[in-house]
Coordinates of C-alpha atoms in Angstrom, one line a residue:
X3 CA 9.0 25.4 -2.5
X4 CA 5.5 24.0 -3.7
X5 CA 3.9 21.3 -1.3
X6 CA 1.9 20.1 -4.5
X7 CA 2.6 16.4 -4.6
X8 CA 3.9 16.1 -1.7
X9 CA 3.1 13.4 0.9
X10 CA 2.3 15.2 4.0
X11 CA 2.8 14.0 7.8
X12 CA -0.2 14.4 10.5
X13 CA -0.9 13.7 13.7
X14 CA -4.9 12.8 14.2
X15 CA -6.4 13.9 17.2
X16 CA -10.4 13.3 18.0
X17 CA -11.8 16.4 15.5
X18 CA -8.8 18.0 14.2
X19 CA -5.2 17.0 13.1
X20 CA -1.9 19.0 13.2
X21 CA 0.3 19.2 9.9
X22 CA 4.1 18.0 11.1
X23 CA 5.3 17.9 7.4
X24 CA 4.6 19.7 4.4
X25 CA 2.7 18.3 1.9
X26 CA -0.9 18.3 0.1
X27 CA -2.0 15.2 0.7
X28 CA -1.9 11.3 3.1
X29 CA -2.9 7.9 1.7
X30 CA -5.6 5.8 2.4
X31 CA -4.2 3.2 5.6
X32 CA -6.7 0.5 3.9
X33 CA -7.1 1.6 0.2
X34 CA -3.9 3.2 -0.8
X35 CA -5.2 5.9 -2.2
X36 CA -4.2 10.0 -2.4
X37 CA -6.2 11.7 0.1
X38 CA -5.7 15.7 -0.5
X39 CA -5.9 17.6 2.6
X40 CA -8.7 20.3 1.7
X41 CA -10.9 16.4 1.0
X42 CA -9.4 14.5 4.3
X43 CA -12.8 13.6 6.5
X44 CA -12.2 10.6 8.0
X45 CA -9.1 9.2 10.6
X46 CA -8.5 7.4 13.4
X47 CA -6.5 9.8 16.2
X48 CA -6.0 6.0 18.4
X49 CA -4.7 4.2 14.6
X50 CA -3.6 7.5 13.9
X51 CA -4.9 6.3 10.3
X52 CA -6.3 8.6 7.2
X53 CA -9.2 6.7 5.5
X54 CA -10.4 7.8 2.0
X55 CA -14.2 7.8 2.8
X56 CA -16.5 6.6 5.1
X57 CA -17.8 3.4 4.4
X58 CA -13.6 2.6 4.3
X59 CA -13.1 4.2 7.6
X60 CA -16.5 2.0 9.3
X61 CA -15.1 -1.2 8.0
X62 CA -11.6 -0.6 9.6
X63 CA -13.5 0.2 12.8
X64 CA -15.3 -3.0 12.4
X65 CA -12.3 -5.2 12.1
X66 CA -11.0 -4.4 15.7

């Protein structure tokens, strides 16, 4: 079965994540948007949060 399209499930830890669920790509926690794996550069492992780029991923930090 293809994972294309498919909303994957990770788990963030500091560096590195491991893939739980099949799929090809996570969604922005602040934007919304598709995040495909092979692009996915920025999380939180404490949020455990995906975050489309980094400017995104400093605000977040920011907030608190």
């Amino acid at each position: 079965m293809s994972q294309s399209g498919r909303l994957a499930r990770l788990h963030y830890l500091s560096g590195s994540f491991r893939q739980l669920s099949g799929g090809d790509h996570v969604i922005c926690a602040v934007s919304g948007e598709k995040i495909p794996l092979d692009a996915l550069r920025y999380w939180c492992a404490q949020r455990q949060e995906a975050y489309a780029t980094a400017e995104i991923s400093t605000r977040r930090h920011l907030e608190g």
